[in-house]
Amino acid sequence: KVERGAEEGFSGRLAALRRCLGRLPRTAARLVQEHYFEGKTVESLALALGRKAVALRVTLMRIRDELRSCIERAGAETRE
Protein backbone atom coordinates (compact mmCIF):
# COMPACT_ATOMS: atom_id res chain seq x y z
CA LYS A 1 0.00 0.00 0.00
CA VAL A 2 2.84 2.40 0.79
CA GLU A 3 4.51 1.70 -2.56
CA ARG A 4 1.30 2.42 -4.41
CA GLY A 5 0.87 5.74 -2.60
CA ALA A 6 4.46 6.70 -3.38
CA GLU A 7 3.93 5.67 -7.01
CA GLU A 8 0.79 7.78 -7.27
CA GLY A 9 2.60 10.71 -5.65
CA PHE A 10 5.41 10.40 -8.18
CA SER A 11 2.92 10.21 -11.06
CA GLY A 12 1.20 13.33 -9.79
CA ARG A 13 4.46 15.25 -9.49
CA LEU A 14 5.51 14.10 -12.96
CA ALA A 15 2.22 15.31 -14.43
CA ALA A 16 2.66 18.61 -12.58
CA LEU A 17 6.21 18.92 -13.94
CA ARG A 18 4.95 18.45 -17.48
CA ARG A 19 2.30 21.14 -16.99
CA CYS A 20 4.83 23.50 -15.39
CA LEU A 21 7.32 22.94 -18.22
CA GLY A 22 4.58 23.90 -20.65
CA ARG A 23 4.09 27.20 -18.81
CA LEU A 24 7.72 28.29 -19.02
CA PRO A 25 8.69 31.09 -21.39
CA ARG A 26 9.96 29.72 -24.69
CA THR A 27 13.63 30.53 -24.02
CA ALA A 28 13.55 28.90 -20.58
CA ALA A 29 11.81 25.81 -21.94
CA ARG A 30 14.43 25.55 -24.67
CA LEU A 31 17.27 25.73 -22.13
CA VAL A 32 15.66 22.96 -20.06
CA GLN A 33 15.14 20.84 -23.17
CA GLU A 34 18.68 21.23 -24.44
CA HIS A 35 20.44 20.83 -21.09
CA TYR A 36 18.37 18.23 -19.24
CA PHE A 37 16.83 16.22 -22.08
CA GLU A 38 19.41 16.51 -24.86
CA GLY A 39 22.39 16.48 -22.50
CA LYS A 40 24.11 19.61 -23.79
CA THR A 41 26.62 21.05 -21.35
CA VAL A 42 26.21 24.46 -19.79
CA GLU A 43 29.48 25.46 -21.44
CA SER A 44 28.31 24.50 -24.95
CA LEU A 45 24.96 26.26 -24.46
CA ALA A 46 26.67 29.38 -23.11
CA LEU A 47 28.99 29.46 -26.11
CA ALA A 48 26.09 29.04 -28.54
CA LEU A 49 24.10 31.77 -26.80
CA GLY A 50 27.01 34.16 -26.34
CA ARG A 51 26.63 34.08 -22.56
CA LYS A 52 28.96 33.26 -19.71
CA ALA A 53 28.61 29.75 -18.31
CA VAL A 54 28.25 31.07 -14.76
CA ALA A 55 25.34 33.29 -15.82
CA LEU A 56 23.66 30.36 -17.56
CA ARG A 57 24.04 28.21 -14.43
CA VAL A 58 22.27 30.92 -12.45
CA THR A 59 19.52 31.03 -15.06
CA LEU A 60 19.08 27.24 -14.87
CA MET A 61 18.98 27.42 -11.06
CA ARG A 62 16.21 30.04 -11.25
CA ILE A 63 14.28 27.92 -13.75
CA ARG A 64 14.56 24.89 -11.42
CA ASP A 65 13.34 27.03 -8.52
CA GLU A 66 10.40 28.21 -10.63
CA LEU A 67 9.53 24.65 -11.61
CA ARG A 68 9.80 23.46 -7.99
CA SER A 69 7.44 26.21 -6.83
CA CYS A 70 5.00 25.44 -9.61
CA ILE A 71 4.99 21.72 -8.72
CA GLU A 72 4.50 22.51 -5.02
CA ARG A 73 1.57 24.82 -5.83
CA ALA A 74 0.04 22.09 -8.00
CA GLY A 75 0.40 19.61 -5.13
CA ALA A 76 -1.20 22.03 -2.68
CA GLU A 77 -4.12 22.58 -5.07
CA THR A 78 -4.78 18.84 -5.39
CA ARG A 79 -4.77 18.40 -1.59
CA GLU A 80 -7.35 21.16 -1.04
PDB file of N, CA, C and O in Angstrom:
ATOM      1  N   LYS A   1       0.818  -1.196   0.000  1.00  0.00           N
ATOM      2  CA  LYS A   1       0.000   0.000   0.000  1.00  0.00           C
ATOM      3  C   LYS A   1       0.866   1.265   0.000  1.00  0.00           C
ATOM      4  O   LYS A   1       0.549   2.230  -0.661  1.00  0.00           O
ATOM      5  N   VAL A   2       1.944   1.246   0.743  1.00  0.00           N
ATOM      6  CA  VAL A   2       2.844   2.400   0.793  1.00  0.00           C
ATOM      7  C   VAL A   2       3.467   2.631  -0.573  1.00  0.00           C
ATOM      8  O   VAL A   2       3.544   3.763  -1.048  1.00  0.00           O
ATOM      9  N   GLU A   3       3.899   1.544  -1.231  1.00  0.00           N
ATOM     10  CA  GLU A   3       4.513   1.697  -2.558  1.00  0.00           C
ATOM     11  C   GLU A   3       3.541   2.300  -3.538  1.00  0.00           C
ATOM     12  O   GLU A   3       3.910   3.143  -4.338  1.00  0.00           O
ATOM     13  N   ARG A   4       2.292   1.884  -3.487  1.00  0.00           N
ATOM     14  CA  ARG A   4       1.297   2.416  -4.409  1.00  0.00           C
ATOM     15  C   ARG A   4       1.083   3.907  -4.175  1.00  0.00           C
ATOM     16  O   ARG A   4       0.992   4.696  -5.113  1.00  0.00           O
ATOM     17  N   GLY A   5       1.021   4.317  -2.908  1.00  0.00           N
ATOM     18  CA  GLY A   5       0.866   5.736  -2.596  1.00  0.00           C
ATOM     19  C   GLY A   5       2.048   6.549  -3.083  1.00  0.00           C
ATOM     20  O   GLY A   5       1.886   7.641  -3.621  1.00  0.00           O
ATOM     21  N   ALA A   6       3.248   6.007  -2.906  1.00  0.00           N
ATOM     22  CA  ALA A   6       4.459   6.695  -3.377  1.00  0.00           C
ATOM     23  C   ALA A   6       4.444   6.777  -4.897  1.00  0.00           C
ATOM     24  O   ALA A   6       4.824   7.800  -5.478  1.00  0.00           O
ATOM     25  N   GLU A   7       4.002   5.700  -5.540  1.00  0.00           N
ATOM     26  CA  GLU A   7       3.931   5.668  -7.008  1.00  0.00           C
ATOM     27  C   GLU A   7       2.938   6.701  -7.520  1.00  0.00           C
ATOM     28  O   GLU A   7       3.214   7.426  -8.481  1.00  0.00           O
ATOM     29  N   GLU A   8       1.795   6.794  -6.867  1.00  0.00           N
ATOM     30  CA  GLU A   8       0.789   7.783  -7.266  1.00  0.00           C
ATOM     31  C   GLU A   8       1.297   9.203  -7.031  1.00  0.00           C
ATOM     32  O   GLU A   8       1.050  10.091  -7.835  1.00  0.00           O
ATOM     33  N   GLY A   9       2.026   9.398  -5.928  1.00  0.00           N
ATOM     34  CA  GLY A   9       2.601  10.714  -5.654  1.00  0.00           C
ATOM     35  C   GLY A   9       3.606  11.112  -6.716  1.00  0.00           C
ATOM     36  O   GLY A   9       3.630  12.251  -7.179  1.00  0.00           O
ATOM     37  N   PHE A  10       4.433  10.142  -7.125  1.00  0.00           N
ATOM     38  CA  PHE A  10       5.413  10.402  -8.182  1.00  0.00           C
ATOM     39  C   PHE A  10       4.711  10.730  -9.484  1.00  0.00           C
ATOM     40  O   PHE A  10       5.084  11.675 -10.179  1.00  0.00           O
ATOM     41  N   SER A  11       3.669   9.964  -9.820  1.00  0.00           N
ATOM     42  CA  SER A  11       2.919  10.209 -11.056  1.00  0.00           C
ATOM     43  C   SER A  11       2.305  11.601 -11.056  1.00  0.00           C
ATOM     44  O   SER A  11       2.307  12.287 -12.072  1.00  0.00           O
ATOM     45  N   GLY A  12       1.789  11.994  -9.896  1.00  0.00           N
ATOM     46  CA  GLY A  12       1.195  13.325  -9.795  1.00  0.00           C
ATOM     47  C   GLY A  12       2.221  14.427  -9.961  1.00  0.00           C
ATOM     48  O   GLY A  12       1.973  15.423 -10.637  1.00  0.00           O
ATOM     49  N   ARG A  13       3.401  14.242  -9.357  1.00  0.00           N
ATOM     50  CA  ARG A  13       4.464  15.248  -9.490  1.00  0.00           C
ATOM     51  C   ARG A  13       4.979  15.295 -10.927  1.00  0.00           C
ATOM     52  O   ARG A  13       5.291  16.378 -11.437  1.00  0.00           O
ATOM     53  N   LEU A  14       5.055  14.131 -11.570  1.00  0.00           N
ATOM     54  CA  LEU A  14       5.509  14.097 -12.958  1.00  0.00           C
ATOM     55  C   LEU A  14       4.518  14.826 -13.868  1.00  0.00           C
ATOM     56  O   LEU A  14       4.914  15.604 -14.738  1.00  0.00           O
ATOM     57  N   ALA A  15       3.247  14.607 -13.644  1.00  0.00           N
ATOM     58  CA  ALA A  15       2.221  15.306 -14.428  1.00  0.00           C
ATOM     59  C   ALA A  15       2.307  16.815 -14.179  1.00  0.00           C
ATOM     60  O   ALA A  15       2.202  17.617 -15.109  1.00  0.00           O
ATOM     61  N   ALA A  16       2.523  17.193 -12.915  1.00  0.00           N
ATOM     62  CA  ALA A  16       2.660  18.614 -12.585  1.00  0.00           C
ATOM     63  C   ALA A  16       3.889  19.203 -13.263  1.00  0.00           C
ATOM     64  O   ALA A  16       3.847  20.324 -13.781  1.00  0.00           O
ATOM     65  N   LEU A  17       4.994  18.453 -13.268  1.00  0.00           N
ATOM     66  CA  LEU A  17       6.213  18.924 -13.936  1.00  0.00           C
ATOM     67  C   LEU A  17       5.949  19.183 -15.406  1.00  0.00           C
ATOM     68  O   LEU A  17       6.352  20.210 -15.955  1.00  0.00           O
ATOM     69  N   ARG A  18       5.257  18.269 -16.050  1.00  0.00           N
ATOM     70  CA  ARG A  18       4.945  18.454 -17.484  1.00  0.00           C
ATOM     71  C   ARG A  18       4.121  19.718 -17.708  1.00  0.00           C
ATOM     72  O   ARG A  18       4.388  20.478 -18.636  1.00  0.00           O
ATOM     73  N   ARG A  19       3.121  19.925 -16.852  1.00  0.00           N
ATOM     74  CA  ARG A  19       2.296  21.140 -16.988  1.00  0.00           C
ATOM     75  C   ARG A  19       3.142  22.392 -16.746  1.00  0.00           C
ATOM     76  O   ARG A  19       3.042  23.374 -17.478  1.00  0.00           O
ATOM     77  N   CYS A  20       3.988  22.338 -15.726  1.00  0.00           N
ATOM     78  CA  CYS A  20       4.827  23.495 -15.394  1.00  0.00           C
ATOM     79  C   CYS A  20       5.835  23.785 -16.503  1.00  0.00           C
ATOM     80  O   CYS A  20       6.093  24.950 -16.810  1.00  0.00           O
ATOM     81  N   LEU A  21       6.399  22.742 -17.087  1.00  0.00           N
ATOM     82  CA  LEU A  21       7.320  22.942 -18.216  1.00  0.00           C
ATOM     83  C   LEU A  21       6.611  23.643 -19.367  1.00  0.00           C
ATOM     84  O   LEU A  21       7.183  24.511 -20.024  1.00  0.00           O
ATOM     85  N   GLY A  22       5.360  23.289 -19.580  1.00  0.00           N
ATOM     86  CA  GLY A  22       4.580  23.902 -20.650  1.00  0.00           C
ATOM     87  C   GLY A  22       4.275  25.370 -20.407  1.00  0.00           C
ATOM     88  O   GLY A  22       3.961  26.105 -21.338  1.00  0.00           O
ATOM     89  N   ARG A  23       4.374  25.804 -19.157  1.00  0.00           N
ATOM     90  CA  ARG A  23       4.088  27.202 -18.809  1.00  0.00           C
ATOM     91  C   ARG A  23       5.327  28.095 -18.835  1.00  0.00           C
ATOM     92  O   ARG A  23       5.218  29.313 -18.700  1.00  0.00           O
ATOM     93  N   LEU A  24       6.493  27.493 -18.987  1.00  0.00           N
ATOM     94  CA  LEU A  24       7.720  28.290 -19.022  1.00  0.00           C
ATOM     95  C   LEU A  24       7.779  29.156 -20.273  1.00  0.00           C
ATOM     96  O   LEU A  24       7.272  28.762 -21.329  1.00  0.00           O
ATOM     97  N   PRO A  25       8.429  30.303 -20.174  1.00  0.00           N
ATOM     98  CA  PRO A  25       8.688  31.088 -21.392  1.00  0.00           C
ATOM     99  C   PRO A  25       9.501  30.238 -22.382  1.00  0.00           C
ATOM    100  O   PRO A  25      10.254  29.342 -21.978  1.00  0.00           O
ATOM    101  N   ARG A  26       9.340  30.517 -23.634  1.00  0.00           N
ATOM    102  CA  ARG A  26       9.964  29.716 -24.685  1.00  0.00           C
ATOM    103  C   ARG A  26      11.478  29.546 -24.496  1.00  0.00           C
ATOM    104  O   ARG A  26      12.007  28.449 -24.644  1.00  0.00           O
ATOM    105  N   THR A  27      12.175  30.624 -24.163  1.00  0.00           N
ATOM    106  CA  THR A  27      13.634  30.533 -24.020  1.00  0.00           C
ATOM    107  C   THR A  27      14.020  29.648 -22.841  1.00  0.00           C
ATOM    108  O   THR A  27      14.972  28.870 -22.928  1.00  0.00           O
ATOM    109  N   ALA A  28      13.276  29.741 -21.745  1.00  0.00           N
ATOM    110  CA  ALA A  28      13.551  28.903 -20.575  1.00  0.00           C
ATOM    111  C   ALA A  28      13.265  27.438 -20.891  1.00  0.00           C
ATOM    112  O   ALA A  28      14.048  26.547 -20.536  1.00  0.00           O
ATOM    113  N   ALA A  29      12.160  27.186 -21.565  1.00  0.00           N
ATOM    114  CA  ALA A  29      11.811  25.805 -21.935  1.00  0.00           C
ATOM    115  C   ALA A  29      12.873  25.203 -22.853  1.00  0.00           C
ATOM    116  O   ALA A  29      13.242  24.035 -22.716  1.00  0.00           O
ATOM    117  N   ARG A  30      13.386  26.020 -23.747  1.00  0.00           N
ATOM    118  CA  ARG A  30      14.429  25.550 -24.674  1.00  0.00           C
ATOM    119  C   ARG A  30      15.712  25.195 -23.908  1.00  0.00           C
ATOM    120  O   ARG A  30      16.349  24.187 -24.196  1.00  0.00           O
ATOM    121  N   LEU A  31      16.087  26.021 -22.953  1.00  0.00           N
ATOM    122  CA  LEU A  31      17.268  25.727 -22.133  1.00  0.00           C
ATOM    123  C   LEU A  31      17.104  24.408 -21.388  1.00  0.00           C
ATOM    124  O   LEU A  31      18.018  23.578 -21.352  1.00  0.00           O
ATOM    125  N   VAL A  32      15.940  24.205 -20.785  1.00  0.00           N
ATOM    126  CA  VAL A  32      15.664  22.958 -20.063  1.00  0.00           C
ATOM    127  C   VAL A  32      15.750  21.779 -21.019  1.00  0.00           C
ATOM    128  O   VAL A  32      16.382  20.761 -20.723  1.00  0.00           O
ATOM    129  N   GLN A  33      15.132  21.910 -22.168  1.00  0.00           N
ATOM    130  CA  GLN A  33      15.140  20.839 -23.173  1.00  0.00           C
ATOM    131  C   GLN A  33      16.574  20.483 -23.575  1.00  0.00           C
ATOM    132  O   GLN A  33      16.951  19.309 -23.564  1.00  0.00           O
ATOM    133  N   GLU A  34      17.329  21.485 -23.934  1.00  0.00           N
ATOM    134  CA  GLU A  34      18.676  21.226 -24.437  1.00  0.00           C
ATOM    135  C   GLU A  34      19.617  20.710 -23.346  1.00  0.00           C
ATOM    136  O   GLU A  34      20.423  19.819 -23.604  1.00  0.00           O
ATOM    137  N   HIS A  35      19.513  21.245 -22.141  1.00  0.00           N
ATOM    138  CA  HIS A  35      20.440  20.829 -21.085  1.00  0.00           C
ATOM    139  C   HIS A  35      20.029  19.502 -20.450  1.00  0.00           C
ATOM    140  O   HIS A  35      20.835  18.577 -20.369  1.00  0.00           O
ATOM    141  N   TYR A  36      18.783  19.399 -20.014  1.00  0.00           N
ATOM    142  CA  TYR A  36      18.372  18.232 -19.238  1.00  0.00           C
ATOM    143  C   TYR A  36      17.902  17.054 -20.089  1.00  0.00           C
ATOM    144  O   TYR A  36      18.035  15.912 -19.668  1.00  0.00           O
ATOM    145  N   PHE A  37      17.346  17.309 -21.256  1.00  0.00           N
ATOM    146  CA  PHE A  37      16.829  16.218 -22.075  1.00  0.00           C
ATOM    147  C   PHE A  37      17.761  15.834 -23.211  1.00  0.00           C
ATOM    148  O   PHE A  37      17.830  14.666 -23.587  1.00  0.00           O
ATOM    149  N   GLU A  38      18.479  16.803 -23.768  1.00  0.00           N
ATOM    150  CA  GLU A  38      19.409  16.510 -24.857  1.00  0.00           C
ATOM    151  C   GLU A  38      20.841  16.343 -24.361  1.00  0.00           C
ATOM    152  O   GLU A  38      21.700  15.922 -25.115  1.00  0.00           O
ATOM    153  N   GLY A  39      21.084  16.700 -23.108  1.00  0.00           N
ATOM    154  CA  GLY A  39      22.393  16.484 -22.504  1.00  0.00           C
ATOM    155  C   GLY A  39      23.479  17.467 -22.902  1.00  0.00           C
ATOM    156  O   GLY A  39      24.666  17.201 -22.688  1.00  0.00           O
ATOM    157  N   LYS A  40      23.096  18.615 -23.434  1.00  0.00           N
ATOM    158  CA  LYS A  40      24.106  19.615 -23.789  1.00  0.00           C
ATOM    159  C   LYS A  40      24.689  20.219 -22.520  1.00  0.00           C
ATOM    160  O   LYS A  40      23.971  20.445 -21.546  1.00  0.00           O
ATOM    161  N   THR A  41      25.964  20.474 -22.533  1.00  0.00           N
ATOM    162  CA  THR A  41      26.618  21.048 -21.353  1.00  0.00           C
ATOM    163  C   THR A  41      26.291  22.531 -21.234  1.00  0.00           C
ATOM    164  O   THR A  41      25.951  23.197 -22.228  1.00  0.00           O
ATOM    165  N   VAL A  42      26.417  23.029 -20.027  1.00  0.00           N
ATOM    166  CA  VAL A  42      26.210  24.457 -19.786  1.00  0.00           C
ATOM    167  C   VAL A  42      27.212  25.252 -20.626  1.00  0.00           C
ATOM    168  O   VAL A  42      26.860  26.274 -21.221  1.00  0.00           O
ATOM    169  N   GLU A  43      28.440  24.756 -20.689  1.00  0.00           N
ATOM    170  CA  GLU A  43      29.485  25.460 -21.443  1.00  0.00           C
ATOM    171  C   GLU A  43      29.128  25.565 -22.924  1.00  0.00           C
ATOM    172  O   GLU A  43      29.288  26.628 -23.532  1.00  0.00           O
ATOM    173  N   SER A  44      28.643  24.467 -23.519  1.00  0.00           N
ATOM    174  CA  SER A  44      28.309  24.504 -24.948  1.00  0.00           C
ATOM    175  C   SER A  44      27.098  25.400 -25.206  1.00  0.00           C
ATOM    176  O   SER A  44      27.060  26.122 -26.211  1.00  0.00           O
ATOM    177  N   LEU A  45      26.129  25.375 -24.307  1.00  0.00           N
ATOM    178  CA  LEU A  45      24.965  26.257 -24.459  1.00  0.00           C
ATOM    179  C   LEU A  45      25.365  27.715 -24.309  1.00  0.00           C
ATOM    180  O   LEU A  45      24.913  28.567 -25.078  1.00  0.00           O
ATOM    181  N   ALA A  46      26.212  28.001 -23.329  1.00  0.00           N
ATOM    182  CA  ALA A  46      26.669  29.375 -23.114  1.00  0.00           C
ATOM    183  C   ALA A  46      27.399  29.896 -24.345  1.00  0.00           C
ATOM    184  O   ALA A  46      27.160  31.029 -24.784  1.00  0.00           O
ATOM    185  N   LEU A  47      28.250  29.063 -24.909  1.00  0.00           N
ATOM    186  CA  LEU A  47      28.992  29.463 -26.106  1.00  0.00           C
ATOM    187  C   LEU A  47      28.033  29.753 -27.261  1.00  0.00           C
ATOM    188  O   LEU A  47      28.151  30.773 -27.945  1.00  0.00           O
ATOM    189  N   ALA A  48      27.055  28.872 -27.454  1.00  0.00           N
ATOM    190  CA  ALA A  48      26.093  29.043 -28.543  1.00  0.00           C
ATOM    191  C   ALA A  48      25.225  30.287 -28.350  1.00  0.00           C
ATOM    192  O   ALA A  48      24.824  30.924 -29.327  1.00  0.00           O
ATOM    193  N   LEU A  49      24.962  30.628 -27.093  1.00  0.00           N
ATOM    194  CA  LEU A  49      24.097  31.770 -26.798  1.00  0.00           C
ATOM    195  C   LEU A  49      24.867  33.069 -26.581  1.00  0.00           C
ATOM    196  O   LEU A  49      24.272  34.126 -26.384  1.00  0.00           O
ATOM    197  N   GLY A  50      26.194  32.967 -26.572  1.00  0.00           N
ATOM    198  CA  GLY A  50      27.007  34.161 -26.340  1.00  0.00           C
ATOM    199  C   GLY A  50      26.902  34.657 -24.913  1.00  0.00           C
ATOM    200  O   GLY A  50      26.952  35.866 -24.656  1.00  0.00           O
ATOM    201  N   ARG A  51      26.745  33.728 -23.974  1.00  0.00           N
ATOM    202  CA  ARG A  51      26.629  34.085 -22.557  1.00  0.00           C
ATOM    203  C   ARG A  51      27.745  33.413 -21.772  1.00  0.00           C
ATOM    204  O   ARG A  51      28.352  32.453 -22.239  1.00  0.00           O
ATOM    205  N   LYS A  52      27.976  33.899 -20.575  1.00  0.00           N
ATOM    206  CA  LYS A  52      28.956  33.263 -19.706  1.00  0.00           C
ATOM    207  C   LYS A  52      28.318  32.039 -19.061  1.00  0.00           C
ATOM    208  O   LYS A  52      27.129  32.059 -18.715  1.00  0.00           O
ATOM    209  N   ALA A  53      29.123  30.991 -18.893  1.00  0.00           N
ATOM    210  CA  ALA A  53      28.615  29.754 -18.309  1.00  0.00           C
ATOM    211  C   ALA A  53      28.055  29.988 -16.912  1.00  0.00           C
ATOM    212  O   ALA A  53      27.007  29.430 -16.551  1.00  0.00           O
ATOM    213  N   VAL A  54      28.722  30.811 -16.123  1.00  0.00           N
ATOM    214  CA  VAL A  54      28.254  31.073 -14.764  1.00  0.00           C
ATOM    215  C   VAL A  54      26.873  31.731 -14.778  1.00  0.00           C
ATOM    216  O   VAL A  54      26.007  31.415 -13.955  1.00  0.00           O
ATOM    217  N   ALA A  55      26.641  32.627 -15.715  1.00  0.00           N
ATOM    218  CA  ALA A  55      25.335  33.287 -15.823  1.00  0.00           C
ATOM    219  C   ALA A  55      24.257  32.287 -16.241  1.00  0.00           C
ATOM    220  O   ALA A  55      23.123  32.334 -15.741  1.00  0.00           O
ATOM    221  N   LEU A  56      24.614  31.371 -17.117  1.00  0.00           N
ATOM    222  CA  LEU A  56      23.660  30.361 -17.563  1.00  0.00           C
ATOM    223  C   LEU A  56      23.323  29.390 -16.433  1.00  0.00           C
ATOM    224  O   LEU A  56      22.176  28.962 -16.294  1.00  0.00           O
ATOM    225  N   ARG A  57      24.312  29.070 -15.605  1.00  0.00           N
ATOM    226  CA  ARG A  57      24.043  28.210 -14.434  1.00  0.00           C
ATOM    227  C   ARG A  57      23.053  28.883 -13.485  1.00  0.00           C
ATOM    228  O   ARG A  57      22.165  28.228 -12.938  1.00  0.00           O
ATOM    229  N   VAL A  58      23.205  30.167 -13.293  1.00  0.00           N
ATOM    230  CA  VAL A  58      22.272  30.920 -12.445  1.00  0.00           C
ATOM    231  C   VAL A  58      20.876  30.899 -13.068  1.00  0.00           C
ATOM    232  O   VAL A  58      19.872  30.681 -12.379  1.00  0.00           O
ATOM    233  N   THR A  59      20.800  31.079 -14.368  1.00  0.00           N
ATOM    234  CA  THR A  59      19.516  31.028 -15.063  1.00  0.00           C
ATOM    235  C   THR A  59      18.855  29.669 -14.880  1.00  0.00           C
ATOM    236  O   THR A  59      17.662  29.584 -14.571  1.00  0.00           O
ATOM    237  N   LEU A  60      19.620  28.597 -15.047  1.00  0.00           N
ATOM    238  CA  LEU A  60      19.078  27.244 -14.867  1.00  0.00           C
ATOM    239  C   LEU A  60      18.623  27.017 -13.423  1.00  0.00           C
ATOM    240  O   LEU A  60      17.588  26.383 -13.198  1.00  0.00           O
ATOM    241  N   MET A  61      19.367  27.546 -12.471  1.00  0.00           N
ATOM    242  CA  MET A  61      18.976  27.424 -11.064  1.00  0.00           C
ATOM    243  C   MET A  61      17.637  28.126 -10.830  1.00  0.00           C
ATOM    244  O   MET A  61      16.750  27.592 -10.161  1.00  0.00           O
ATOM    245  N   ARG A  62      17.468  29.291 -11.410  1.00  0.00           N
ATOM    246  CA  ARG A  62      16.213  30.038 -11.251  1.00  0.00           C
ATOM    247  C   ARG A  62      15.054  29.305 -11.926  1.00  0.00           C
ATOM    248  O   ARG A  62      13.932  29.296 -11.397  1.00  0.00           O
ATOM    249  N   ILE A  63      15.314  28.700 -13.068  1.00  0.00           N
ATOM    250  CA  ILE A  63      14.278  27.921 -13.749  1.00  0.00           C
ATOM    251  C   ILE A  63      13.883  26.718 -12.886  1.00  0.00           C
ATOM    252  O   ILE A  63      12.696  26.427 -12.725  1.00  0.00           O
ATOM    253  N   ARG A  64      14.865  26.030 -12.312  1.00  0.00           N
ATOM    254  CA  ARG A  64      14.561  24.894 -11.424  1.00  0.00           C
ATOM    255  C   ARG A  64      13.735  25.349 -10.231  1.00  0.00           C
ATOM    256  O   ARG A  64      12.765  24.681  -9.850  1.00  0.00           O
ATOM    257  N   ASP A  65      14.097  26.493  -9.652  1.00  0.00           N
ATOM    258  CA  ASP A  65      13.335  27.030  -8.525  1.00  0.00           C
ATOM    259  C   ASP A  65      11.891  27.327  -8.934  1.00  0.00           C
ATOM    260  O   ASP A  65      10.949  27.046  -8.194  1.00  0.00           O
ATOM    261  N   GLU A  66      11.732  27.899 -10.113  1.00  0.00           N
ATOM    262  CA  GLU A  66      10.400  28.214 -10.629  1.00  0.00           C
ATOM    263  C   GLU A  66       9.586  26.935 -10.831  1.00  0.00           C
ATOM    264  O   GLU A  66       8.410  26.864 -10.451  1.00  0.00           O
ATOM    265  N   LEU A  67      10.224  25.920 -11.403  1.00  0.00           N
ATOM    266  CA  LEU A  67       9.535  24.646 -11.605  1.00  0.00           C
ATOM    267  C   LEU A  67       9.164  23.999 -10.273  1.00  0.00           C
ATOM    268  O   LEU A  67       8.053  23.484 -10.108  1.00  0.00           O
ATOM    269  N   ARG A  68      10.074  24.032  -9.318  1.00  0.00           N
ATOM    270  CA  ARG A  68       9.802  23.459  -7.991  1.00  0.00           C
ATOM    271  C   ARG A  68       8.604  24.148  -7.350  1.00  0.00           C
ATOM    272  O   ARG A  68       7.699  23.483  -6.831  1.00  0.00           O
ATOM    273  N   SER A  69       8.564  25.457  -7.405  1.00  0.00           N
ATOM    274  CA  SER A  69       7.442  26.209  -6.826  1.00  0.00           C
ATOM    275  C   SER A  69       6.134  25.874  -7.530  1.00  0.00           C
ATOM    276  O   SER A  69       5.094  25.697  -6.879  1.00  0.00           O
ATOM    277  N   CYS A  70       6.192  25.768  -8.824  1.00  0.00           N
ATOM    278  CA  CYS A  70       5.003  25.440  -9.612  1.00  0.00           C
ATOM    279  C   CYS A  70       4.484  24.051  -9.226  1.00  0.00           C
ATOM    280  O   CYS A  70       3.282  23.860  -9.028  1.00  0.00           O
ATOM    281  N   ILE A  71       5.380  23.082  -9.087  1.00  0.00           N
ATOM    282  CA  ILE A  71       4.989  21.719  -8.717  1.00  0.00           C
ATOM    283  C   ILE A  71       4.409  21.704  -7.308  1.00  0.00           C
ATOM    284  O   ILE A  71       3.395  21.039  -7.049  1.00  0.00           O
ATOM    285  N   GLU A  72       5.015  22.449  -6.395  1.00  0.00           N
ATOM    286  CA  GLU A  72       4.503  22.514  -5.020  1.00  0.00           C
ATOM    287  C   GLU A  72       3.118  23.139  -4.985  1.00  0.00           C
ATOM    288  O   GLU A  72       2.240  22.681  -4.253  1.00  0.00           O
ATOM    289  N   ARG A  73       2.907  24.195  -5.772  1.00  0.00           N
ATOM    290  CA  ARG A  73       1.574  24.817  -5.831  1.00  0.00           C
ATOM    291  C   ARG A  73       0.555  23.834  -6.389  1.00  0.00           C
ATOM    292  O   ARG A  73      -0.563  23.745  -5.884  1.00  0.00           O
ATOM    293  N   ALA A  74       0.940  23.081  -7.404  1.00  0.00           N
ATOM    294  CA  ALA A  74       0.037  22.091  -7.995  1.00  0.00           C
ATOM    295  C   ALA A  74      -0.329  21.030  -6.977  1.00  0.00           C
ATOM    296  O   ALA A  74      -1.474  20.595  -6.876  1.00  0.00           O
ATOM    297  N   GLY A  75       0.652  20.608  -6.170  1.00  0.00           N
ATOM    298  CA  GLY A  75       0.398  19.613  -5.127  1.00  0.00           C
ATOM    299  C   GLY A  75      -0.537  20.145  -4.055  1.00  0.00           C
ATOM    300  O   GLY A  75      -1.416  19.446  -3.577  1.00  0.00           O
ATOM    301  N   ALA A  76      -0.347  21.409  -3.689  1.00  0.00           N
ATOM    302  CA  ALA A  76      -1.203  22.028  -2.681  1.00  0.00           C
ATOM    303  C   ALA A  76      -2.635  22.148  -3.205  1.00  0.00           C
ATOM    304  O   ALA A  76      -3.593  21.938  -2.456  1.00  0.00           O
ATOM    305  N   GLU A  77      -2.778  22.440  -4.479  1.00  0.00           N
ATOM    306  CA  GLU A  77      -4.115  22.582  -5.071  1.00  0.00           C
ATOM    307  C   GLU A  77      -4.851  21.245  -5.078  1.00  0.00           C
ATOM    308  O   GLU A  77      -6.049  21.195  -4.849  1.00  0.00           O
ATOM    309  N   THR A  78      -4.133  20.153  -5.330  1.00  0.00           N
ATOM    310  CA  THR A  78      -4.785  18.844  -5.386  1.00  0.00           C
ATOM    311  C   THR A  78      -5.152  18.338  -3.996  1.00  0.00           C
ATOM    312  O   THR A  78      -6.076  17.547  -3.859  1.00  0.00           O
ATOM    313  N   ARG A  79      -4.458  18.820  -2.959  1.00  0.00           N
ATOM    314  CA  ARG A  79      -4.766  18.404  -1.590  1.00  0.00           C
ATOM    315  C   ARG A  79      -5.935  19.187  -0.997  1.00  0.00           C
ATOM    316  O   ARG A  79      -6.501  18.802  -0.012  1.00  0.00           O
ATOM    317  N   GLU A  80      -6.272  20.318  -1.599  1.00  0.00           N
ATOM    318  CA  GLU A  80      -7.348  21.162  -1.036  1.00  0.00           C
ATOM    319  C   GLU A  80      -8.706  20.635  -1.404  1.00  0.00           C
ATOM    320  O   GLU A  80      -8.970  19.899  -2.216  1.00  0.00           O
TER     321      GLU A  80
END
